[in-house]
PDB file of C-alpha atoms in Angstrom:
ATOM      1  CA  UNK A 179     120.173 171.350 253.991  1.00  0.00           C
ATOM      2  CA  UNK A 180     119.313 171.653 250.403  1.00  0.00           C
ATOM      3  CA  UNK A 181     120.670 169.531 247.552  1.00  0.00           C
ATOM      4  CA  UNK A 182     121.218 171.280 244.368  1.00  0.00           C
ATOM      5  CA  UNK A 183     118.407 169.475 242.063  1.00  0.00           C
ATOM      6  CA  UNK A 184     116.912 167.147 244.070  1.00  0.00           C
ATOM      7  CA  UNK A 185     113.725 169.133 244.674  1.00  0.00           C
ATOM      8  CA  UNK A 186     110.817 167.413 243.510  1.00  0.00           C
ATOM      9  CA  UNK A 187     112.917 164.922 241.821  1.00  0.00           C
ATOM     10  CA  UNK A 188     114.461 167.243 239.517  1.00  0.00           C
ATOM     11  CA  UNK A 189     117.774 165.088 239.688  1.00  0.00           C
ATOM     12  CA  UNK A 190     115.728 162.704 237.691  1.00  0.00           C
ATOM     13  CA  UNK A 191     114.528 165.298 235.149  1.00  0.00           C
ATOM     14  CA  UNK A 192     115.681 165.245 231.136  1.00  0.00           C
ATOM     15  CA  UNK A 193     116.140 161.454 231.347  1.00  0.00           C
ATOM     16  CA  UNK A 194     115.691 159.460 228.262  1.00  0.00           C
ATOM     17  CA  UNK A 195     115.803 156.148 229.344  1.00  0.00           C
ATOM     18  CA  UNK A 196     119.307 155.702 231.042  1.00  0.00           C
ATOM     19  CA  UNK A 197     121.628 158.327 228.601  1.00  0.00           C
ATOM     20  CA  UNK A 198     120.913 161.060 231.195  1.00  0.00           C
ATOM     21  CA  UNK A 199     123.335 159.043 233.683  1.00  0.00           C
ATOM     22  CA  UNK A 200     126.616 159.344 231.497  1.00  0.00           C
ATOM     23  CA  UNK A 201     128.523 160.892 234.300  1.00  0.00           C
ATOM     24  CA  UNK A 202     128.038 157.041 235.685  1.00  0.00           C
ATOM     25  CA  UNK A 203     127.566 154.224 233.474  1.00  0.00           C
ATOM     26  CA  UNK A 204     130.787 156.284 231.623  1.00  0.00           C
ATOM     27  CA  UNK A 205     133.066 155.648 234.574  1.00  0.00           C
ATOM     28  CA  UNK A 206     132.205 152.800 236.350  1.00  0.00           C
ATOM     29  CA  UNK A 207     133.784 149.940 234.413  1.00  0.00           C
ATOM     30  CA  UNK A 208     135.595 151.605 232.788  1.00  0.00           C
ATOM     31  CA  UNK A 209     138.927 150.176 233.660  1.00  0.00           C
ATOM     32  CA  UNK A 210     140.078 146.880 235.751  1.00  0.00           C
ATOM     33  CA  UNK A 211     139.300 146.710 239.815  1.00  0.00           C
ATOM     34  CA  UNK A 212     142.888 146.621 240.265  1.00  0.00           C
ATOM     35  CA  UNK A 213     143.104 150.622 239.985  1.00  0.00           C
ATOM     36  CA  UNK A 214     140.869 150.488 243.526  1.00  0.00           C
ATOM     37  CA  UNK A 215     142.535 148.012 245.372  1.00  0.00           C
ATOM     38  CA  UNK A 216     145.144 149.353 246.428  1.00  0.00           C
ATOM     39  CA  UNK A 217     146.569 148.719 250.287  1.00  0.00           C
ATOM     40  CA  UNK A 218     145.577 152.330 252.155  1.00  0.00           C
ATOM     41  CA  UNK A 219     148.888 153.951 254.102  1.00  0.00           C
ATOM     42  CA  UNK A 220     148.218 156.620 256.813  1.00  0.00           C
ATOM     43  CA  UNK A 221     148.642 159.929 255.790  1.00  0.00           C
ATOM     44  CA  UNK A 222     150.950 162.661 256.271  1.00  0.00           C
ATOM     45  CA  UNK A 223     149.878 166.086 257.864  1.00  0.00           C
ATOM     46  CA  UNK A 224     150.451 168.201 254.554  1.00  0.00           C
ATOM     47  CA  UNK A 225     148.119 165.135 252.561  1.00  0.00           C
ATOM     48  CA  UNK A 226     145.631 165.360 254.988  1.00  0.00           C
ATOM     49  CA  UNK A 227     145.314 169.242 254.767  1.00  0.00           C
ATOM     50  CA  UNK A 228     145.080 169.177 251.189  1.00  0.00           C
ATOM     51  CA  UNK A 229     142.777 166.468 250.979  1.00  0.00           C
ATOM     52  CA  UNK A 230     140.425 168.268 253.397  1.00  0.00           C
ATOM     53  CA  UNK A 231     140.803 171.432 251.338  1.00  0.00           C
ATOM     54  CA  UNK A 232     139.492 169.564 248.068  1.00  0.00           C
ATOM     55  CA  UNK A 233     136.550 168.157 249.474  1.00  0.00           C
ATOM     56  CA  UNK A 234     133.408 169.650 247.813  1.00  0.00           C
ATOM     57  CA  UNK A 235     129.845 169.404 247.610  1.00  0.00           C
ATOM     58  CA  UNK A 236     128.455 167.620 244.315  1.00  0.00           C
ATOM     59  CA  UNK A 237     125.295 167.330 242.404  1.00  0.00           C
ATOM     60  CA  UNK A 238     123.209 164.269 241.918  1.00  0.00           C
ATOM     61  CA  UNK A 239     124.182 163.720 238.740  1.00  0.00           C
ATOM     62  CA  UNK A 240     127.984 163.796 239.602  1.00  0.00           C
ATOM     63  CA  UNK A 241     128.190 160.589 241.644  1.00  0.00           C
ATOM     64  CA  UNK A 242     130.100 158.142 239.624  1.00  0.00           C
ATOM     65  CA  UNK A 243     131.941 160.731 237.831  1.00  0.00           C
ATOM     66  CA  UNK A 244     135.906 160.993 237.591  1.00  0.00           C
ATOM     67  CA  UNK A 245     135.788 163.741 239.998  1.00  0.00           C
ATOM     68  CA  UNK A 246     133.348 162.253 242.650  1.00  0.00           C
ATOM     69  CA  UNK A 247     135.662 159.101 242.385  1.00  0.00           C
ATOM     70  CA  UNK A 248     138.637 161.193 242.992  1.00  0.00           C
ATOM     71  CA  UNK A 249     136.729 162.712 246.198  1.00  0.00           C
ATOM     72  CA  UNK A 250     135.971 158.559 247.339  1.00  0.00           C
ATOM     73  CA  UNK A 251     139.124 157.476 247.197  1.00  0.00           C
ATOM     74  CA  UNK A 252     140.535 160.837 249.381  1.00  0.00           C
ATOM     75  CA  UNK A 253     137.667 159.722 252.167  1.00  0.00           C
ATOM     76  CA  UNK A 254     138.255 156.357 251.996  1.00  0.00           C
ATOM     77  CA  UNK A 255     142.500 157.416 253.189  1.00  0.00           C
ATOM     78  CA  UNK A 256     141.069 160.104 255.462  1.00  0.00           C
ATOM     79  CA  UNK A 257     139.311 157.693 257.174  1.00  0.00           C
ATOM     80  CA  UNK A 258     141.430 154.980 256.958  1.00  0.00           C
ATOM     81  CA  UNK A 259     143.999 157.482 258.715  1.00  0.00           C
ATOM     82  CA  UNK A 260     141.594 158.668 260.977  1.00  0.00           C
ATOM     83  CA  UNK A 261     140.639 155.123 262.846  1.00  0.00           C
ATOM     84  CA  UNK A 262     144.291 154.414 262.664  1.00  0.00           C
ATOM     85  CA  UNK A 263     145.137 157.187 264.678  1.00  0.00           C
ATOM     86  CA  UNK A 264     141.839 156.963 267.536  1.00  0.00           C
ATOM     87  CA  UNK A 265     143.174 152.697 267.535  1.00  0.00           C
ATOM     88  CA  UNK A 266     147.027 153.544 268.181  1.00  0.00           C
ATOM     89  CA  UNK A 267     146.454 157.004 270.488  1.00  0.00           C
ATOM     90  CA  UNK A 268     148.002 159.102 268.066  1.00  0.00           C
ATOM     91  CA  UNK A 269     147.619 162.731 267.488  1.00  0.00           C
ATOM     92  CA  UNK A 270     144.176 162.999 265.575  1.00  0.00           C
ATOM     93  CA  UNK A 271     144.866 165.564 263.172  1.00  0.00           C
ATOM     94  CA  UNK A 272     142.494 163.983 260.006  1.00  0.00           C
ATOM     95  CA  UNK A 273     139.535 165.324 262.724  1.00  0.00           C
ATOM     96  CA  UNK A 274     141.624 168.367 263.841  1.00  0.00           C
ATOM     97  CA  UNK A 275     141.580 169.483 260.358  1.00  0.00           C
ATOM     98  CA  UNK A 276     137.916 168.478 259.472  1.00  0.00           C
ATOM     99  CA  UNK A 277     136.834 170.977 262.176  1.00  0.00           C
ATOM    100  CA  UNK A 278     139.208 173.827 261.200  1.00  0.00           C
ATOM    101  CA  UNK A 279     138.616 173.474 257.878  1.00  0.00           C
ATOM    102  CA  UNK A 280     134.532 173.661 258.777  1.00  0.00           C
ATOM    103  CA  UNK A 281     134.345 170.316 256.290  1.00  0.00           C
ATOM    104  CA  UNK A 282     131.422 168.183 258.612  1.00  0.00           C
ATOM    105  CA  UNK A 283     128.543 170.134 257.078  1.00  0.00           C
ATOM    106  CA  UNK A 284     130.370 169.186 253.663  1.00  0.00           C
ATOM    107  CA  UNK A 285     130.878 165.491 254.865  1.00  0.00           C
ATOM    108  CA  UNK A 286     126.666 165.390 256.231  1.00  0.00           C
ATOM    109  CA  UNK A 287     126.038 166.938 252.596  1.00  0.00           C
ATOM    110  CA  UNK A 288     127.692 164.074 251.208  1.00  0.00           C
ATOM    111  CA  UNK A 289     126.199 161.320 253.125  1.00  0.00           C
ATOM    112  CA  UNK A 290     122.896 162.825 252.231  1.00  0.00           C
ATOM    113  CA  UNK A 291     123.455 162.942 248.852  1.00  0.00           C
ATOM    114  CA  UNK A 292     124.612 159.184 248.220  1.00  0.00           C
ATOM    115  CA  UNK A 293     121.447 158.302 250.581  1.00  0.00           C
ATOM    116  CA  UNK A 294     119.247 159.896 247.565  1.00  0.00           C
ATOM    117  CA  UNK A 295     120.831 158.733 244.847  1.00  0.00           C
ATOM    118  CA  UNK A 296     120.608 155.020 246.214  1.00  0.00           C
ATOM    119  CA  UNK A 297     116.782 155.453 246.348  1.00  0.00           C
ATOM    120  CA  UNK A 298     116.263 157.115 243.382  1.00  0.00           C
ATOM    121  CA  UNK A 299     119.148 156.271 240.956  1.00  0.00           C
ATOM    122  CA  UNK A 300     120.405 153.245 241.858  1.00  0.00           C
ATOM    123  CA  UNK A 301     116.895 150.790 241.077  1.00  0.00           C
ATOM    124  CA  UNK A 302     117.049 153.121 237.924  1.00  0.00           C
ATOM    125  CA  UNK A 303     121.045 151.627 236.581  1.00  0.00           C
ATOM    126  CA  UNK A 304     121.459 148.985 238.297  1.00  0.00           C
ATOM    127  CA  UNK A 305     120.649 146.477 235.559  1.00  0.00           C
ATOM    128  CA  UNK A 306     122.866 148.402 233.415  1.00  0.00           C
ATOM    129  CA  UNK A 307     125.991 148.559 234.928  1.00  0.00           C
ATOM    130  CA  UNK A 308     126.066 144.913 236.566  1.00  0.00           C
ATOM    131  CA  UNK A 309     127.773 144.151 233.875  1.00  0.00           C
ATOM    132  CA  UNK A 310     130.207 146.185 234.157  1.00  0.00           C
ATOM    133  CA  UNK A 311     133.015 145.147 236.978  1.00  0.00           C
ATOM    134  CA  UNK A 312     131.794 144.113 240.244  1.00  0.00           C
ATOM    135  CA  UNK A 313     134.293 146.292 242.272  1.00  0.00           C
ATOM    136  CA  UNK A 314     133.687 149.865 240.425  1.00  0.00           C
ATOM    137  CA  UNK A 315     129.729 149.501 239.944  1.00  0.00           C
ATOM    138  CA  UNK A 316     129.880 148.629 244.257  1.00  0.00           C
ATOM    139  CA  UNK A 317     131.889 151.919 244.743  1.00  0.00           C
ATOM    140  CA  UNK A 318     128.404 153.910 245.044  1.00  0.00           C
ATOM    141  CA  UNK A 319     127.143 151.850 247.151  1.00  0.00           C
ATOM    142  CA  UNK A 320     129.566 151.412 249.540  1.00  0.00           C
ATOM    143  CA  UNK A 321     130.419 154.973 249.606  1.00  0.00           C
ATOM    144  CA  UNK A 322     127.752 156.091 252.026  1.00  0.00           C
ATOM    145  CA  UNK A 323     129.552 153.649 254.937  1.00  0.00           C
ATOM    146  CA  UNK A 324     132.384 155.314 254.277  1.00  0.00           C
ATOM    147  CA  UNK A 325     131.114 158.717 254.530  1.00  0.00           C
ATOM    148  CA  UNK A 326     129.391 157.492 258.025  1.00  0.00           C
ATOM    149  CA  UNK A 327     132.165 155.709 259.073  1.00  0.00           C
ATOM    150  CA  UNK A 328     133.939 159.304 258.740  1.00  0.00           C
ATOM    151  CA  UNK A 329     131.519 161.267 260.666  1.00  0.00           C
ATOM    152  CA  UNK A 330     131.499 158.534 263.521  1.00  0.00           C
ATOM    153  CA  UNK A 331     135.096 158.727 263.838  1.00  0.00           C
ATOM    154  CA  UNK A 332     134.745 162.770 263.957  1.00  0.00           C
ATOM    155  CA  UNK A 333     131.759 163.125 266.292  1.00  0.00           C
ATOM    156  CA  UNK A 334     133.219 161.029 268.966  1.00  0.00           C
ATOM    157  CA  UNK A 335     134.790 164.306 269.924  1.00  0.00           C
ATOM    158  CA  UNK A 336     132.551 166.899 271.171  1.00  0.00           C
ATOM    159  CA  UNK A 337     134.219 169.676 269.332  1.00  0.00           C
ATOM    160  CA  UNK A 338     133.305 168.047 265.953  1.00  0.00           C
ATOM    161  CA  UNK A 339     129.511 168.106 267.280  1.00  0.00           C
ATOM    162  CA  UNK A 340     129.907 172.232 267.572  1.00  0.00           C
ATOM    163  CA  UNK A 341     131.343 172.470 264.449  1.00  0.00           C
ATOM    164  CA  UNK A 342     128.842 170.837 262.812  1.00  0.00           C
ATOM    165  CA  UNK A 343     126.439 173.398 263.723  1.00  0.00           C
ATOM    166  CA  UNK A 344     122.467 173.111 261.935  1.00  0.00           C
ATOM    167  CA  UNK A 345     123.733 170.586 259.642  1.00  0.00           C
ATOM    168  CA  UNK A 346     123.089 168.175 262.820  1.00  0.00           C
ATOM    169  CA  UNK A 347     119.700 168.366 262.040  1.00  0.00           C
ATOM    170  CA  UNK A 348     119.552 166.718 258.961  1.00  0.00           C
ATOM    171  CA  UNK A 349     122.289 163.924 260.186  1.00  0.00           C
ATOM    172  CA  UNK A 350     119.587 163.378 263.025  1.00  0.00           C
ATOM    173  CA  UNK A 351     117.050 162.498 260.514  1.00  0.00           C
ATOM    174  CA  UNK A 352     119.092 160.533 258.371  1.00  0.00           C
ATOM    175  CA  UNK A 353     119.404 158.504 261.581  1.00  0.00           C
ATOM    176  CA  UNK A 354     116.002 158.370 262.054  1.00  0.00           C
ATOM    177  CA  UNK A 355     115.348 157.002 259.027  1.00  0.00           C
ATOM    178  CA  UNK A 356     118.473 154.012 259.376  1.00  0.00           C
ATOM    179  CA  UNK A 357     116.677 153.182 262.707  1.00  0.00           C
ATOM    180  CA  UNK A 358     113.366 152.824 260.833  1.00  0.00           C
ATOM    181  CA  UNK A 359     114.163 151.155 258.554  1.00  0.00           C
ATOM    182  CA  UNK A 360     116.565 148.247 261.563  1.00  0.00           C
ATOM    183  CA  UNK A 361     112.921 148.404 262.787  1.00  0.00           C
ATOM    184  CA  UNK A 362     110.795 147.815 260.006  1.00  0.00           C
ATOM    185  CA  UNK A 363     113.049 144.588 257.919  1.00  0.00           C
ATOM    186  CA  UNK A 364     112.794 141.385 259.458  1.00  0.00           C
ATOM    187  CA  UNK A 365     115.962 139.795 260.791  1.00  0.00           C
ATOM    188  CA  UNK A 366     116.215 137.171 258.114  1.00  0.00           C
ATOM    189  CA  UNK A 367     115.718 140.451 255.362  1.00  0.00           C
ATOM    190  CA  UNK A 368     118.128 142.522 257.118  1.00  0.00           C
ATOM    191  CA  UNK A 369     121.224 140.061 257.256  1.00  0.00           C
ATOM    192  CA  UNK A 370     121.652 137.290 255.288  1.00  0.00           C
ATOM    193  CA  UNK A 371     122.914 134.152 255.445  1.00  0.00           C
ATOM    194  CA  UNK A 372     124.368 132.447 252.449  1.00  0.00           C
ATOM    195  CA  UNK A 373     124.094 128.806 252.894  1.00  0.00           C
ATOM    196  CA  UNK A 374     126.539 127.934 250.900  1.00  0.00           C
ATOM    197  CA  UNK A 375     129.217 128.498 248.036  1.00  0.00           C
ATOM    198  CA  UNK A 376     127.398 127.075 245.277  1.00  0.00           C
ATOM    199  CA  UNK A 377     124.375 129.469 245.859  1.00  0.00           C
ATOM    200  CA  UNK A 378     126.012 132.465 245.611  1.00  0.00           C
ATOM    201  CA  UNK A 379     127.798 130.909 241.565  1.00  0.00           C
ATOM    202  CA  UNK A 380     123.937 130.163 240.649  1.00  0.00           C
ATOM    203  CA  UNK A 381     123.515 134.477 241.315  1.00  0.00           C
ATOM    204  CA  UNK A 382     123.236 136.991 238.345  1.00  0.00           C
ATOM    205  CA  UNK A 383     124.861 139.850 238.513  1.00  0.00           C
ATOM    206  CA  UNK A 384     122.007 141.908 239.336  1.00  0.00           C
ATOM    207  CA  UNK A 385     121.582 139.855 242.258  1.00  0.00           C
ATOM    208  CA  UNK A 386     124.853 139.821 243.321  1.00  0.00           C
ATOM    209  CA  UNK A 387     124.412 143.815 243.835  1.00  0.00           C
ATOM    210  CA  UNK A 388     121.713 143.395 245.394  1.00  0.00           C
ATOM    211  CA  UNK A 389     123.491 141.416 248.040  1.00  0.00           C
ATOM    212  CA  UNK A 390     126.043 143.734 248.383  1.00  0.00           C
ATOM    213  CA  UNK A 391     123.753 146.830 248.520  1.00  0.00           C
ATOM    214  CA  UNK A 392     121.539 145.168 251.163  1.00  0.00           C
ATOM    215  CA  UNK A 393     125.330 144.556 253.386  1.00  0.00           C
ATOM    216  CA  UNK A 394     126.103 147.809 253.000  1.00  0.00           C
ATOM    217  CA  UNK A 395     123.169 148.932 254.397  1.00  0.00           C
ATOM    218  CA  UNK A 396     123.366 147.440 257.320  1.00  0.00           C
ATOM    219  CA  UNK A 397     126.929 148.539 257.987  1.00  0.00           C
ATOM    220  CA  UNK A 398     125.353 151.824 257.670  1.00  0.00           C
ATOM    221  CA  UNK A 399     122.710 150.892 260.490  1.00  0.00           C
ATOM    222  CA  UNK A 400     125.371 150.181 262.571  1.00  0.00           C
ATOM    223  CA  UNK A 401     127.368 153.163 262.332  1.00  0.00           C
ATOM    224  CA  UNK A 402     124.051 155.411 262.643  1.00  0.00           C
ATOM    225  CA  UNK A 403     123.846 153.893 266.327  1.00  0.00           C
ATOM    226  CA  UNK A 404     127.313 154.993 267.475  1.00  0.00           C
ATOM    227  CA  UNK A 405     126.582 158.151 265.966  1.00  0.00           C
ATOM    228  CA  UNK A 406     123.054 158.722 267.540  1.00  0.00           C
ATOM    229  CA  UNK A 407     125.105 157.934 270.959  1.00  0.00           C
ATOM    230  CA  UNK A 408     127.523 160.498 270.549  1.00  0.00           C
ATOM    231  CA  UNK A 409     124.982 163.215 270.017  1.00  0.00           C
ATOM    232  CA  UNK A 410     123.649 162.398 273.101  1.00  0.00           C
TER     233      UNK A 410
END
């Protein structure tokens, strides 16, 4: 699976200090958290269709971007619609029309792409936008468990394993790489334990992403072992 300018880091080329990474620091922040939290209802058939229609594949340099927002906040219903609908044994059509509309390559694409631009862009803006609200600049972050989260829900059912054809291969190894990295961070690195309320007001805001990216990283772990299990 290739990623439109990512080889040999040329996602990163053309940057003068941070200005290269507009598309980001010029929409996170940009407005109050209350615009994202906002209480999830499951979707109708004819929402789910269309959502499924719009998804795309973007560049590096898209995530944080209006329109890579847009697509986050469509995944973040699909799958809230999707577990609702494996938890109350209801017709599953989010993954019915995943599969017909031959979206899981799109939805592997995705999860590699947010897996890149954690390593490579994230240490690069991270000081930058922390101060910028603590909801929007987590967004990123927390997308790739809910791009996981997706794909678990899908490949539960063997049909969404066929459809996902070669583009298996590079989930595997995204796997592979969760599962090294479970392996290689000691137990007290991997989750942590705040002692207690005060420690967590003495945190900057730098640190207090850093927090939240290690969490989400191990939600990701998590998933990647369901996942693993299914394609076996």
């Amino acid at each position: 699976m290739a990623l439109d300018g990512m080889d040999g880091g040329a996602g990163l080329d053309g940057l003068d200090g941070l200005d290269g990474l507009g598309g980001l620091t010029g929409n996170v922040g940009a407005s109050g958290d209350e615009d994202y939290l906002m209480a999830f209802e499951d979707l109708t058939p004819f929402e789910v269709e269309y959502f499924v229609r719009e998804l795309q594949e973007f560049r590096l340099e898209d995530v944080g971007g209006k329109q890579w927002l847009n697509q986050h906040e469509k995944m973040e219903k699909l799958n809230h619609t999707a577990h609702n609908q494996a938890k109350e044994g209801y017709d599953e059509f989010v993954v019915d029309q995943l599969n017909t509309g031959e979206k899981l390559p799109t939805l592997i694409y995705d999860l590699i792409l947010i897996e890149v631009w954690k390593e490579k862009i994230w240490p690069l803006v991270k000081a930058k936008i922390a101060k910028f609200s603590s909801l929007r600049t987590y967004i990123p972050v927390y997308h790739e468990c809910t791009a996981v989260n997706l794909l678990e829900i899908c490949l539960y059912h063997r049909t969404s394993c066929e459809e996902a054809g070669d583009a298996l291969v590079d989930l595997v190894d995204f796997c592979v790489r969760k599962l090294r990295y479970v392996m290689a961070t000691p137990n007290d690195e991997l989750v942590r334990q705040v002692a207690d309320a005060r420690e967590v007001t003495e945190w900057d805001s730098v640190r207090a992403l850093d927090e939240q990216f290690l969490e989400a990283e191990f939600q990701v772990c998590m998933c990647v072992i369901s996942v693993l299990r299914f394609l076996t």
